[in-house]
Each structure stands twice: as C-alpha cells, then as structure tokens.
Amino acid sequence: MKINRRAQQRTVEIVSNKKVGAYHHMIFAVGDMALHALPGNFVAISVGGPGSAMVLRRAFAIYRTHDRGNYGGTLELVVAPHGQGSKWLSALPMHATVDMVGPLGTNFGIPTEPVNALLVGGGYGSAPLFGLAELLKDGGSRVDMVLGASSAGKIYAPLEGKRAVNSMTITTDDGSAGTKGQVVSVLPGLIERHNVDIIYSCGPMAMLAAIQGIATQTGIMHQCAVEESMACGIGVCMTCVVPLRDEAGVIKMSRSCIDGPVMDGANVIWNSGGKIPAGTYGAPNV
Amino acid sequence: MRQMSNFNYSTNFQNALFPNPIFTASGCAGSGKELAQFFPLGEIGAVVTKSIMIKARSGRPTPRMAETPSGMLNSIGLQGPGIDQFIAEDIPFLQKAGARIIVSIAGESVDDYGSLARRLRGVPGLSALEVNISCPNVENRGQVFACDPIASRSVVEVVRRVLGGELPIIVKLSPDVTDIVAIANEVISAGADGLALINTLLGMVIDVDTMRPKLGGKTGGLSGPAIRPVAVRAIYQVHQAFPRIPILGMGGVASGVDALEMVLAGASGISVGTATFGNPNAVIKIKEELANLLIERGFATFKEAVGFAHRSENAE
C-alpha cells in the first residue's frame, strides 16, 4: 500500500489571499509539491504560529495546482473561516509563510474512456471538483455540475469553473440562488437527462450519504471525498476513521487520510449514528 | 565547542542498547509506514509500537479527538490488528526499515498480558516490551490496572515469568493516581526493568453547541504540551525514589528543550507522541535539538545528563 508516497513537508509562502463570498481563496507558492497533486488530494497546515496553543494541523482539500507560472509551482485552497485554526489562516497577509504537508490522501479516479460524469459539491466542497472537471473534459467526458449550499454566499462557483463544465446547476436551501432545495432533489432529473455513468461528490457527510442512496437506486458508480475531522493528516493518529468495506467485504474503521478522502460510496457504511457498525473487524462482542 | 562527532548519544534500558534516546510514543506512529516517508526510521532510537491486544480491535466511534489548549483528548480505543497480524506484518516492516522495536502490549485481564508475552517471546529482533497497563481490567469492575497497585503488580509478575530474562520490560504508568511512586514500587518489585512515564490524563470536552460530551467515548486521554509539567514531576519523583531504574519519559515533548527537562529530571529515553501530529519530522527535530543542547552544556555523553537536576545544592 502506498502511504504518503508523494507527501513532503515544506514552508510555503502566501502569494494571494482574497475574500470570495463566505470563503477565502488563498494561493501558496509550493515549488514541486504542485507536481504531485491530483483532484481529491488535500494538504495539512500547521496553524497559530510558533508557540501556539493549537497543536493539531488543519486539513484542506486542494482547489487547484499549477506547476509553472510566475511563482513556480502554486497550490490553491478555498478556506472557510469556521474555527480558530481556519480563521487564523484566512487572516494571514501576502508573503506570510505556513508549514504545509502535502499532497495527502487518495484522488478521484479518472476513467480511461470518455464518460458522462455528474459532479456534486456542497459548500466549499465544490473546490476540488473544478480541477477534476478539467481533467475529465480533457479526456473527452461530458461534465455536468451541481453545487449546493445553505445560501448564495456559501456557493463557491468561480467564473472559470463554469466554463469547464457542460452545465452548472445551483441549489440553495433558502432559495437565494438557483433552485430552492437540497442538491439531491435535482439529481434524478440530471442523471436521466444526461445518461450519467458516474457521480463524483465532495461536501458534508449527510449530503454524500443521500447521494449514495440515489447512486445505489440507479446503479451508478459514486466516488465521494469524505469529511471526518483530522488531527495529523498523515495516518498516525487514528482519528479520522470511517467504516469502509474492503475488497474482501470486511468492514474496517479506515483512515480518511490514507484510504480516503476519496472513497467508493458503495463501500462506505453511512449513517452509523455514532456507533461502530455491527460486523466491523475488531468490533466489541455485544 | 565540542563537535557532534565526539558526543556519545547512546542510551540503554538494561541490556537493550539504543544509538540515541529519542523514540516514537506508542499509538502516535501508526505502523511505521506513515512516518517512513518523512525520515528513515533507523535514525531514531526506537519505534515504540501501538499497543497490541490479543484480538483485533475496531476502536471507538468518532469523534475520537478534541483539540484542547496546548493539547488534545483522544478516545481512539486501542484500534489495532491483533497480535497475530501484528507479528506477521507490522514487525517485519519495522525490521526491514532498520528500526529498533519496542512492542507495546495491552490487555483486558492478567491472562491477556501473559498470552501476549508468550506470543512475543522468541520473536527475533525486538529490543524491549512496553507494558501498557492503562487499560480497564474486566475482572475488576473495569478499574484501570495502573490505578491499582495489586493489579499492576499481577500483570508485571506474569509478564516477567513468561519472558524470563529475555527482554527488558518497561511498564507504562498512569499519572491519574494518588501516589505514582507507590505504583512504581509495586511494579519494580514484580520485575519491571524500566518505567515509561507518563500515559495520558483522563479528561473531557463538552461541546457547547450540541451541549453533550464531544467525544464518542465521552472521556479521553489528554496529551500534549499542557501535560508536560505533570510528566516532569512524575519522572523526577520516581527517579528520586528509584535512581537505578531507567525511565522512558514522555508527555508533551515538542522540542529539544522539553526533552532536556525530562532528561535532567531522570529520563534515560524520551518518547515523542502528540508532537508528531503537528509535525511529521518532530522526532528527528527533537533528536537534533537535544544533542545540540547537551553539547552546549558541556556533556560528553547523554548518560551524564540523566537525572542531573537531582545533584545536591553544593554540586555544580
């Protein structure tokens, strides 16, 4: 098993930090770290500065990378300033440096032949889907995208992102943009209209679980980037586990930083309700 | 200034020799494969493995972690593959990677520890056994072994009897006790060759949004810089009482300075755990920093510095 094979630890400089709606779009000069990143991968950043009381890294899905350009390799994140760590990071000025480890985790699998792909993003979970859309289009696939959030300000849909897809559908819980409702409500129609072969998703676990429900019904492949709180991002703390069926069909508590974040939605045990699912490898006898 | 090349960084726990005193802490280095991407495992003193039980363990439901000021709570629940798979897969990987190996064992009953020791006896290439007694004893209403001097003693007696003199036994004590010296006394009498001080402290975080305990396991073990003074105190007290028993010190070490504190208090080895979560290269960084600090202070060997804080007022 490849573990952290492409990961490096590096001090990287902020070359851009712009507020976009509820988020910050940040660009870092990362040298050759950019060369190895694929859509679905993430980075783990140290927050608070030296001597900080925040001892754990924060994980962020990679939005985009470029391996050339004015700054050499660059890597971009869409940061939601939610907790202490992400607030500290998004407030940093140009030229500040951070300690970054990456790229980490599994990536979205790209099919060898053209397919009809449906990309579904929740909130800032849309970010890694744009790089994926470009790769799929380059391979001749059709790409339809659905982005959902609680309100318009929480949708991340940059203009250049819209150009990379055949169609873009927006949903908001409060109706402030696009269709009022949750993303799952528009999926069956899109799946039928565009003869969708595969769904790629990134966003809150409840959304991913609902998408898997539809994927199971329609028999479509579903690759999702799961989100479970992380401490280290490199597979040593055993914090970020998700119950996942392996090739032999055995459910194991699997690290979303090593066996994910991108997982086959059909193998994830959803909605286990704060319990170890029955039959999990090593589960206590009840 | 004394050169690095003349400095003797070696340490030992009875007949187990290590080229330097910086180890990874149990449960904080995965299988070794994860950190091997960042530095060669052979460059540190030893890898102390995750605590292995007889059977595979799924661990607890999430959330398993809560960050706290200068620390964190964990309720991982000893997730692991069980002793058979561990011997078949994890140990060979570590051997191939050139690491010195200290296997940590955990059990639910005294018999468990004996069985684990029996399985590990005769496995080639191990340096020592670390006995994690911060586990609930199912045969005593779930009371943690390490909090009960009699139970602690029973575990160590069994392990000592099964192993004979083959491998040094390092017993890891919990700080959640009234008198850690008393517990140390029991396990040393029972045959411990060394002590690991300290395990985590029992703590809790209440999530004020859900208004419930944050962790799936409700309580969790507190680790990180916040607990370092507790660890230093425990090491100091135990070394003072038992100066000939080597101590593997741990608890929030994040720098060479932190490691030096523990060495001066009486630690012959330092395990680094939580710091690795914040910095994959923490163990290597601490190894280099500690060496430089000792050299700056004029120590020719690491061993000279162990317990140096205990010297009498008149000594200088």
Coordinates of C-alpha atoms in Angstrom, one line a residue:
Chain A
M1 CA 0.0 0.0 0.0
K2 CA 1.3 3.4 -1.0
I3 CA 1.4 5.5 2.2
N4 CA 2.2 9.2 1.9
R5 CA 4.4 8.3 -1.0
R6 CA 4.2 11.8 -2.6
A7 CA 3.9 13.8 0.5
Q8 CA 6.5 16.4 1.6
Q9 CA 6.7 18.9 4.4
R10 CA 7.5 22.4 3.3
T11 CA 7.4 26.1 4.4
V12 CA 5.3 27.8 1.8
E13 CA 4.6 31.5 1.1
I14 CA 1.2 33.1 0.6
V15 CA 1.1 34.8 -2.8
S16 CA -2.6 35.7 -2.8
N17 CA -5.4 35.8 -0.3
K18 CA -8.8 37.1 -1.5
K19 CA -12.2 37.0 0.2
V20 CA -14.8 35.4 -2.0
G21 CA -18.3 35.3 -0.5
A22 CA -18.1 33.4 2.7
Y23 CA -14.6 32.0 1.9
H24 CA -11.0 33.0 1.3
H25 CA -9.3 31.9 -1.9
M26 CA -5.7 31.5 -1.0
I27 CA -2.7 30.8 -3.3
F28 CA 0.6 29.4 -2.0
A29 CA 4.0 29.1 -3.7
V30 CA 4.8 25.4 -3.1
G31 CA 7.5 24.5 -5.5
D32 CA 7.4 20.9 -6.7
M33 CA 4.7 19.9 -4.2
A34 CA 2.3 21.1 -7.0
L35 CA 3.7 18.5 -9.4
H36 CA 2.3 15.5 -7.5
A37 CA -1.2 16.8 -6.5
L38 CA -4.4 15.3 -8.1
P39 CA -8.0 16.3 -7.6
G40 CA -9.2 14.8 -4.3
N41 CA -5.9 15.2 -2.5
F42 CA -5.6 17.5 0.5
V43 CA -2.9 19.4 2.5
A44 CA -2.4 19.6 6.2
I45 CA -1.3 23.0 7.6
S46 CA 0.1 24.0 11.0
V47 CA -1.9 26.9 12.4
G48 CA -1.4 29.6 15.1
G49 CA 2.3 30.2 14.5
P50 CA 5.2 29.1 16.8
G51 CA 4.3 28.6 20.4
S52 CA 0.6 28.4 19.6
A53 CA -1.9 26.6 21.8
M54 CA -3.3 24.9 18.7
V55 CA -1.1 21.8 18.4
L56 CA -3.0 20.0 15.6
R57 CA -2.9 20.5 11.8
R58 CA -5.9 21.6 9.8
A59 CA -6.7 19.7 6.6
F60 CA -7.9 21.5 3.4
A61 CA -8.9 19.9 0.1
I62 CA -6.8 21.2 -2.8
Y63 CA -8.7 23.5 -5.1
R64 CA -6.1 23.8 -7.9
T65 CA -2.4 23.5 -8.6
H66 CA -0.2 24.9 -11.3
D67 CA 3.3 23.6 -11.8
R68 CA 4.5 26.6 -13.8
G69 CA 3.9 30.3 -13.8
N70 CA 5.4 33.4 -12.0
Y71 CA 5.9 31.7 -8.7
G72 CA 7.0 28.3 -9.9
G73 CA 4.6 25.7 -8.6
T74 CA 1.4 27.1 -6.9
L75 CA -1.3 25.5 -4.9
E76 CA -4.8 27.0 -4.2
L77 CA -7.2 26.5 -1.3
V78 CA -10.8 27.6 -0.6
V79 CA -10.8 28.2 3.1
A80 CA -13.9 28.5 5.2
P81 CA -13.1 30.5 8.4
H82 CA -15.0 28.3 10.7
G83 CA -12.9 27.5 13.7
Q84 CA -9.9 29.1 15.4
G85 CA -7.4 27.5 13.1
S86 CA -9.1 28.3 9.7
K87 CA -9.8 31.9 11.0
W88 CA -6.1 32.3 11.8
L89 CA -5.0 31.0 8.4
S90 CA -7.5 33.1 6.3
A91 CA -6.4 36.3 8.1
L92 CA -2.7 35.9 7.1
P93 CA -1.3 38.6 4.8
M94 CA 0.6 38.2 1.5
H95 CA 4.1 36.9 2.0
A96 CA 3.4 35.2 5.3
T97 CA 4.6 31.6 5.4
V98 CA 3.0 28.5 6.7
D99 CA 4.1 24.9 7.3
M100 CA 2.3 22.7 4.9
V101 CA 2.4 18.9 4.4
G102 CA 1.0 17.5 1.1
P103 CA -0.2 16.3 -1.1
L104 CA -2.1 13.7 1.0
G105 CA -4.8 11.2 0.6
T106 CA -6.4 9.4 -2.4
N107 CA -7.5 11.2 -5.5
F108 CA -10.6 11.0 -7.7
G109 CA -10.2 8.2 -10.2
I110 CA -10.2 9.3 -13.8
P111 CA -11.8 6.8 -16.3
T112 CA -9.7 5.7 -19.2
E113 CA -12.6 6.3 -21.7
P114 CA -15.0 9.2 -22.0
V115 CA -18.0 9.0 -19.7
N116 CA -21.0 11.2 -18.6
A117 CA -19.9 12.5 -15.3
L118 CA -22.0 14.3 -12.7
L119 CA -20.0 16.4 -10.2
V120 CA -21.8 17.4 -6.9
G121 CA -20.4 19.8 -4.5
G122 CA -21.7 21.1 -1.1
G123 CA -20.4 24.5 0.1
Y124 CA -16.6 24.8 -0.1
G125 CA -16.6 21.1 -1.1
S126 CA -17.0 22.3 -4.7
A127 CA -13.4 23.4 -4.8
P128 CA -11.7 20.1 -5.7
L129 CA -14.3 19.4 -8.4
F130 CA -13.1 22.1 -10.8
G131 CA -9.7 20.5 -11.3
L132 CA -11.5 17.2 -11.7
A133 CA -13.9 18.7 -14.3
E134 CA -10.9 19.9 -16.4
L135 CA -9.2 16.5 -16.4
L136 CA -12.5 14.8 -17.3
K137 CA -13.1 17.2 -20.2
D138 CA -9.6 16.8 -21.4
G139 CA -10.3 13.1 -21.6
G140 CA -13.4 13.7 -23.7
S141 CA -16.0 13.2 -21.0
R142 CA -19.2 15.2 -20.6
V143 CA -19.3 17.0 -17.2
D144 CA -22.4 18.3 -15.5
M145 CA -22.0 20.0 -12.2
V146 CA -24.4 20.6 -9.3
L147 CA -23.4 23.0 -6.4
G148 CA -25.5 23.4 -3.3
A149 CA -25.3 25.4 -0.1
S150 CA -27.5 26.9 2.6
S151 CA -27.4 30.3 0.9
A152 CA -25.9 32.1 -2.1
G153 CA -22.9 33.4 -0.2
K154 CA -21.8 29.9 0.6
I155 CA -21.7 28.7 -3.0
Y156 CA -18.2 28.6 -4.5
A157 CA -18.6 28.8 -8.2
P158 CA -15.9 30.9 -9.9
L159 CA -16.4 32.0 -13.4
E160 CA -13.7 30.0 -14.9
G161 CA -15.1 26.9 -13.2
K162 CA -18.4 27.4 -15.0
R163 CA -16.6 27.3 -18.3
A164 CA -15.1 23.9 -17.6
V165 CA -18.4 22.2 -17.5
N166 CA -21.3 21.4 -19.9
S167 CA -23.9 22.5 -17.4
M168 CA -24.0 24.0 -13.9
T169 CA -27.0 23.8 -11.6
I170 CA -27.1 25.7 -8.3
T171 CA -29.3 24.9 -5.4
T172 CA -29.7 26.8 -2.1
D173 CA -31.7 25.8 1.0
D174 CA -33.1 29.3 1.2
G175 CA -33.6 29.9 -2.5
S176 CA -31.2 32.9 -2.6
A177 CA -29.6 31.5 -5.7
G178 CA -30.7 28.9 -8.2
T179 CA -33.2 26.3 -7.3
K180 CA -34.6 26.3 -3.8
G181 CA -33.9 22.9 -2.1
Q182 CA -31.2 20.4 -1.5
V183 CA -28.9 19.0 -4.2
V184 CA -30.4 15.5 -4.0
S185 CA -33.7 16.9 -5.3
V186 CA -32.2 17.8 -8.7
L187 CA -30.0 14.7 -9.2
P188 CA -32.5 12.2 -10.5
G189 CA -33.6 14.5 -13.3
L190 CA -30.0 15.2 -14.3
I191 CA -29.0 11.6 -14.1
E192 CA -31.7 10.6 -16.5
R193 CA -31.4 13.6 -18.9
H194 CA -27.6 13.2 -19.4
N195 CA -27.3 9.4 -19.0
V196 CA -24.9 9.8 -16.2
D197 CA -22.3 6.9 -15.7
I198 CA -20.5 8.2 -12.6
I199 CA -21.0 10.7 -9.8
Y200 CA -18.2 12.4 -8.1
S201 CA -19.0 14.3 -4.9
C202 CA -17.5 16.4 -2.1
G203 CA -19.3 18.0 0.8
P204 CA -20.9 17.3 4.1
M205 CA -21.3 13.6 5.1
A206 CA -25.1 13.9 5.1
M207 CA -25.1 15.1 1.5
L208 CA -22.8 12.3 0.4
A209 CA -25.0 9.7 2.2
A210 CA -28.0 11.0 0.3
I211 CA -26.2 10.9 -3.0
Q212 CA -25.2 7.3 -2.3
G213 CA -28.8 6.5 -1.8
I214 CA -29.5 7.7 -5.3
A215 CA -26.4 6.0 -6.8
T216 CA -27.5 2.7 -5.3
Q217 CA -31.0 3.0 -6.7
T218 CA -29.8 3.9 -10.2
G219 CA -26.8 1.5 -10.1
I220 CA -24.3 4.3 -10.8
M221 CA -20.7 4.4 -9.5
H222 CA -20.2 7.1 -6.9
Q223 CA -16.8 8.4 -5.8
C224 CA -17.0 10.7 -2.8
A225 CA -14.5 12.7 -0.8
V226 CA -15.5 12.1 2.8
E227 CA -15.1 14.6 5.6
E228 CA -14.1 13.4 9.0
S229 CA -12.2 15.5 11.5
M230 CA -8.4 15.1 11.2
A231 CA -5.6 15.8 13.7
C232 CA -2.4 14.8 11.8
G233 CA -3.5 14.2 8.2
I234 CA -0.7 11.6 7.7
G235 CA -2.2 8.4 9.1
V236 CA -0.7 8.2 12.6
C237 CA -3.3 9.5 15.0
M238 CA -6.3 7.2 14.0
T239 CA -8.8 10.0 14.5
C240 CA -10.3 10.4 11.0
V241 CA -11.8 6.9 10.6
V242 CA -14.9 6.0 8.5
P243 CA -16.3 2.5 8.4
L244 CA -15.4 1.1 5.0
R245 CA -15.8 -2.3 3.3
D246 CA -12.6 -3.6 1.9
E247 CA -12.1 -5.8 -1.2
A248 CA -13.0 -8.9 0.9
G249 CA -16.2 -7.3 2.1
V250 CA -14.9 -6.8 5.6
I251 CA -15.9 -3.5 7.3
K252 CA -12.9 -1.8 8.8
M253 CA -12.5 1.6 10.6
S254 CA -10.4 3.2 7.8
R255 CA -8.4 6.4 7.9
S256 CA -9.9 9.0 5.6
C257 CA -6.4 10.5 5.2
I258 CA -4.9 7.2 3.9
D259 CA -7.8 5.2 2.5
G260 CA -9.5 8.4 1.6
P261 CA -10.7 11.1 1.4
V262 CA -11.9 9.8 -2.0
M263 CA -13.7 6.5 -1.4
D264 CA -16.2 4.4 -3.3
G265 CA -19.5 5.5 -1.8
A266 CA -20.9 2.0 -2.2
N267 CA -18.3 0.7 0.3
V268 CA -18.8 3.3 2.9
I269 CA -21.2 2.4 5.8
W270 CA -23.3 5.6 6.0
N271 CA -25.4 6.9 8.9
S272 CA -23.8 4.6 11.5
G273 CA -25.2 7.0 14.1
G274 CA -22.1 7.4 16.4
K275 CA -21.7 3.6 16.7
I276 CA -19.3 1.0 15.4
P277 CA -21.3 -0.8 12.7
A278 CA -22.2 -4.5 13.5
G279 CA -19.7 -6.8 12.0
T280 CA -16.9 -4.3 11.8
Y281 CA -13.5 -6.0 12.1
G282 CA -12.4 -6.0 15.7
A283 CA -15.8 -4.7 17.0
P284 CA -16.6 -5.5 20.6
N285 CA -18.9 -8.5 21.1
V286 CA -22.3 -7.2 22.1
Chain B
M1 CA 32.7 24.0 21.2
R2 CA 32.6 20.2 21.4
Q3 CA 31.9 18.6 18.0
M4 CA 28.9 16.5 17.3
S5 CA 31.0 13.5 16.3
N6 CA 32.6 13.2 19.7
F7 CA 29.3 13.2 21.5
N8 CA 28.1 9.8 22.7
Y9 CA 24.3 9.9 22.3
S10 CA 23.6 6.2 23.2
T11 CA 21.4 5.0 26.0
N12 CA 20.2 1.7 27.4
F13 CA 17.4 0.0 29.2
Q14 CA 19.2 -2.8 31.0
N15 CA 20.7 -4.8 28.1
A16 CA 18.7 -3.1 25.4
L17 CA 21.0 -0.6 23.6
F18 CA 19.9 2.3 21.5
P19 CA 22.1 4.7 19.5
N20 CA 20.1 7.7 20.7
P21 CA 17.4 8.3 23.3
I22 CA 14.6 9.7 21.1
F23 CA 11.8 7.2 20.5
T24 CA 8.3 7.4 18.9
A25 CA 5.5 7.1 21.5
S26 CA 3.0 4.2 21.4
G27 CA -0.1 5.0 19.4
C28 CA 1.5 8.0 17.7
A29 CA 3.5 6.4 14.9
G30 CA 1.0 4.2 13.1
S31 CA 2.6 1.1 11.7
G32 CA 5.8 3.0 10.9
K33 CA 5.0 3.1 7.2
E34 CA 3.3 6.5 7.5
L35 CA 6.4 8.3 9.0
A36 CA 8.9 6.4 6.8
Q37 CA 8.0 8.8 4.0
F38 CA 9.4 11.7 6.1
F39 CA 12.5 10.3 7.7
P40 CA 14.4 6.9 7.9
L41 CA 13.1 5.0 10.9
G42 CA 16.6 3.7 11.7
E43 CA 17.7 7.3 12.5
I44 CA 15.8 7.5 15.8
G45 CA 16.5 5.5 18.9
A46 CA 13.5 3.2 18.6
V47 CA 9.9 2.8 17.4
V48 CA 7.5 2.0 20.3
T49 CA 4.6 0.4 18.5
K50 CA 0.9 0.9 19.0
S51 CA -0.5 -1.1 22.0
I52 CA -1.3 -4.5 20.6
M53 CA -4.0 -6.7 22.1
I54 CA -4.7 -10.4 21.5
K55 CA -7.6 -9.8 19.2
A56 CA -8.2 -7.2 16.5
R57 CA -9.8 -4.0 17.9
S58 CA -12.0 -1.7 15.9
G59 CA -11.5 1.2 18.3
R60 CA -14.3 3.6 19.4
P61 CA -16.8 5.5 17.3
T62 CA -15.9 9.0 16.2
P63 CA -15.5 11.8 17.3
R64 CA -12.2 10.4 18.6
M65 CA -10.4 13.6 19.1
A66 CA -10.8 17.1 20.6
E67 CA -8.2 19.7 20.5
T68 CA -7.7 21.4 23.9
P69 CA -5.4 24.4 24.8
S70 CA -1.9 23.2 24.1
G71 CA -3.1 19.6 23.8
M72 CA -5.7 17.2 22.7
L73 CA -8.0 14.5 24.0
N74 CA -8.1 11.1 22.3
S75 CA -10.6 8.3 22.6
I76 CA -9.2 6.1 19.9
G77 CA -9.9 2.9 21.8
L78 CA -6.8 0.9 21.0
Q79 CA -7.7 0.2 17.4
G80 CA -5.3 -2.4 16.1
P81 CA -4.9 -5.6 14.1
G82 CA -4.4 -8.1 17.0
I83 CA -1.2 -9.9 17.9
D84 CA -1.1 -12.5 15.1
Q85 CA -1.4 -10.0 12.2
F86 CA 1.0 -7.6 14.0
I87 CA 3.7 -10.3 14.3
A88 CA 3.1 -11.4 10.6
E89 CA 3.1 -7.9 9.1
D90 CA 4.0 -5.0 11.3
I91 CA 7.2 -6.4 12.8
P92 CA 8.8 -7.5 9.6
F93 CA 8.2 -4.0 8.1
L94 CA 9.9 -2.3 11.0
Q95 CA 12.8 -4.7 10.9
K96 CA 13.2 -4.1 7.2
A97 CA 13.1 -0.4 7.8
G98 CA 16.1 -0.7 10.2
A99 CA 14.1 0.4 13.3
R100 CA 14.8 -0.8 16.8
I101 CA 11.5 -2.1 18.0
I102 CA 9.8 -1.8 21.4
V103 CA 6.5 -3.7 21.3
S104 CA 3.7 -2.2 23.4
I105 CA 1.1 -4.7 24.8
A106 CA -2.3 -4.1 26.3
G107 CA -4.8 -6.5 27.8
E108 CA -8.2 -6.7 29.5
S109 CA -7.1 -9.3 32.0
V110 CA -3.9 -10.5 33.6
D111 CA -4.0 -13.6 31.4
D112 CA -4.1 -11.5 28.3
Y113 CA -0.8 -9.9 29.2
G114 CA 0.7 -13.4 29.8
S115 CA -0.6 -14.6 26.4
L116 CA 0.8 -11.6 24.6
A117 CA 4.2 -12.0 26.3
R118 CA 4.1 -15.7 25.3
R119 CA 3.4 -14.8 21.6
L120 CA 6.2 -12.3 21.6
R121 CA 8.8 -14.4 23.3
G122 CA 11.2 -15.7 20.7
V123 CA 10.2 -13.2 18.1
P124 CA 13.6 -12.1 16.8
G125 CA 14.8 -8.5 16.6
L126 CA 12.8 -6.9 19.4
S127 CA 14.6 -4.6 21.8
A128 CA 12.1 -4.5 24.7
L129 CA 8.4 -4.8 25.7
E130 CA 6.4 -1.8 26.9
V131 CA 3.5 -2.9 29.1
N132 CA 0.5 -0.6 28.8
I133 CA -1.5 -1.0 31.9
S134 CA -3.7 2.0 31.4
C135 CA -6.5 -0.4 30.3
P136 CA -9.7 -1.4 32.1
N137 CA -9.5 -4.7 34.0
V138 CA -12.6 -6.6 33.1
E139 CA -12.0 -8.9 36.0
N140 CA -12.1 -5.9 38.4
R141 CA -15.2 -3.9 37.5
G142 CA -13.3 -2.2 34.7
Q143 CA -10.9 -0.4 37.0
V144 CA -7.7 0.6 35.2
F145 CA -4.8 -1.7 36.1
A146 CA -2.4 1.2 36.5
C147 CA -4.5 2.8 39.2
D148 CA -4.5 -0.3 41.4
P149 CA -1.1 -1.3 42.8
I150 CA -2.1 -5.0 43.2
A151 CA -3.4 -5.4 39.7
S152 CA -0.3 -3.6 38.3
R153 CA 1.9 -6.0 40.2
S154 CA 0.0 -9.1 39.0
V155 CA 0.4 -8.0 35.3
V156 CA 4.1 -7.5 35.6
E157 CA 4.7 -10.7 37.6
V158 CA 3.0 -12.7 34.8
V159 CA 4.9 -11.0 32.0
R160 CA 8.2 -11.4 33.9
R161 CA 7.5 -15.1 34.5
V162 CA 6.7 -15.7 30.8
L163 CA 9.6 -13.8 29.4
G164 CA 12.2 -14.8 31.8
G165 CA 15.3 -12.6 31.3
E166 CA 14.9 -12.5 27.5
L167 CA 13.6 -8.9 27.0
P168 CA 13.6 -5.8 29.2
I169 CA 10.1 -5.0 30.5
I170 CA 9.2 -1.3 30.6
V171 CA 6.0 -0.6 32.4
K172 CA 4.0 2.5 31.4
L173 CA 2.3 4.2 34.3
S174 CA -0.7 6.4 34.5
P175 CA -0.5 9.8 36.2
D176 CA -4.1 9.6 37.4
V177 CA -3.1 8.1 40.8
T178 CA -2.6 9.5 44.2
D179 CA 1.0 8.2 44.6
I180 CA 2.9 7.3 41.4
V181 CA 5.9 6.3 43.5
A182 CA 3.9 3.6 45.2
I183 CA 2.7 2.1 41.9
A184 CA 6.3 2.3 40.6
N185 CA 7.4 0.4 43.7
E186 CA 5.0 -2.4 43.1
V187 CA 5.9 -2.9 39.5
I188 CA 9.6 -2.7 40.2
S189 CA 9.3 -5.4 42.9
A190 CA 7.3 -7.5 40.4
G191 CA 10.2 -7.4 38.0
A192 CA 10.0 -4.2 35.8
D193 CA 13.3 -3.3 34.2
G194 CA 12.2 0.2 33.4
L195 CA 9.3 2.6 33.6
A196 CA 7.5 4.7 31.0
L197 CA 6.2 7.9 32.5
I198 CA 3.6 9.1 31.8
N199 CA 0.5 7.9 30.0
T200 CA -2.3 10.4 29.2
L201 CA -4.5 12.1 31.8
L202 CA -8.3 11.4 31.8
G203 CA -10.2 14.4 30.5
M204 CA -13.4 15.5 28.9
V205 CA -14.6 18.3 26.5
I206 CA -18.3 19.3 26.4
D207 CA -19.4 20.6 23.0
V208 CA -21.4 23.7 23.8
D209 CA -23.3 23.6 20.5
T210 CA -24.6 20.1 21.0
M211 CA -24.4 20.5 24.7
R212 CA -23.1 17.0 25.1
P213 CA -19.6 15.4 25.6
K214 CA -17.8 15.9 22.4
L215 CA -16.0 12.5 22.2
G216 CA -17.7 9.3 21.1
G217 CA -16.1 7.7 24.1
K218 CA -17.2 10.6 26.3
T219 CA -13.9 10.8 28.2
G220 CA -10.5 10.7 26.5
G221 CA -6.8 10.8 27.3
L222 CA -5.2 14.3 27.5
S223 CA -1.8 14.6 25.8
G224 CA 0.4 17.4 24.5
P225 CA 2.4 20.3 26.0
A226 CA -0.3 21.0 28.6
I227 CA 0.7 17.8 30.5
R228 CA 4.4 18.2 30.3
P229 CA 4.8 19.6 33.9
V230 CA 2.9 16.6 35.2
A231 CA 5.2 14.2 33.3
V232 CA 8.4 16.1 34.5
R233 CA 7.1 15.9 38.1
A234 CA 6.4 12.2 37.9
I235 CA 9.8 11.4 36.3
Y236 CA 11.5 13.5 39.0
Q237 CA 9.7 11.8 41.9
V238 CA 10.2 8.3 40.6
H239 CA 13.9 8.8 39.7
Q240 CA 14.5 10.2 43.1
A241 CA 12.9 7.1 44.7
F242 CA 14.5 4.6 42.3
P243 CA 17.6 6.1 40.8
R244 CA 18.8 2.8 39.2
I245 CA 15.6 2.1 37.3
P246 CA 15.7 3.6 33.8
I247 CA 12.8 5.9 32.8
L248 CA 11.3 6.4 29.4
G249 CA 9.9 9.9 29.7
M250 CA 7.0 11.3 27.7
G251 CA 4.2 13.8 27.8
G252 CA 4.1 16.8 25.6
V253 CA 7.7 16.9 24.4
A254 CA 7.8 19.1 21.3
S255 CA 11.3 20.4 21.3
G256 CA 14.9 19.7 22.5
V257 CA 14.3 21.9 25.5
D258 CA 11.3 19.9 26.6
A259 CA 13.3 16.7 26.1
L260 CA 16.2 18.1 28.1
E261 CA 13.8 18.9 31.0
M262 CA 12.8 15.2 31.2
V263 CA 16.4 14.0 30.9
L264 CA 17.5 16.3 33.7
A265 CA 14.5 15.0 35.8
G266 CA 15.8 11.4 35.3
A267 CA 14.7 10.1 31.9
S268 CA 17.1 7.8 30.0
G269 CA 14.9 7.9 26.9
I270 CA 12.2 10.3 25.6
S271 CA 9.1 9.2 23.6
V272 CA 7.6 11.8 21.3
G273 CA 3.9 11.4 20.5
T274 CA 1.4 14.3 20.0
A275 CA 4.2 16.5 18.6
T276 CA 4.3 14.2 15.6
F277 CA 0.7 15.1 14.7
G278 CA 1.6 18.7 14.4
N279 CA 5.0 18.0 12.7
P280 CA 5.8 14.7 10.9
N281 CA 9.5 15.4 11.5
A282 CA 9.1 16.2 15.2
V283 CA 11.1 13.2 16.3
I284 CA 14.1 13.9 14.2
K285 CA 14.0 17.7 15.0
I286 CA 13.9 16.9 18.8
K287 CA 16.8 14.4 18.4
E288 CA 19.0 17.0 16.8
E289 CA 17.9 19.8 19.2
L290 CA 18.6 17.8 22.3
A291 CA 22.0 16.7 21.2
N292 CA 22.9 20.4 20.5
L293 CA 21.7 21.5 23.9
L294 CA 23.7 18.8 25.7
I295 CA 26.8 19.6 23.8
E296 CA 26.4 23.3 24.5
R297 CA 26.2 22.5 28.2
G298 CA 29.5 20.5 28.1
F299 CA 28.1 17.0 28.4
A300 CA 30.4 14.4 26.6
T301 CA 27.8 11.7 26.8
F302 CA 24.0 11.6 27.0
K303 CA 24.1 9.4 30.1
E304 CA 25.9 12.0 32.1
A305 CA 22.9 14.3 31.9
V306 CA 20.3 11.8 33.1
G307 CA 19.0 13.0 36.4
F308 CA 21.4 15.9 36.6
A309 CA 18.7 18.1 38.2
H310 CA 18.9 15.9 41.3
R311 CA 22.5 16.7 42.2
S312 CA 22.9 18.3 45.6
E313 CA 22.9 22.1 46.1
N314 CA 26.6 22.2 46.6
A315 CA 27.4 20.3 43.4
E316 CA 27.9 22.4 40.2

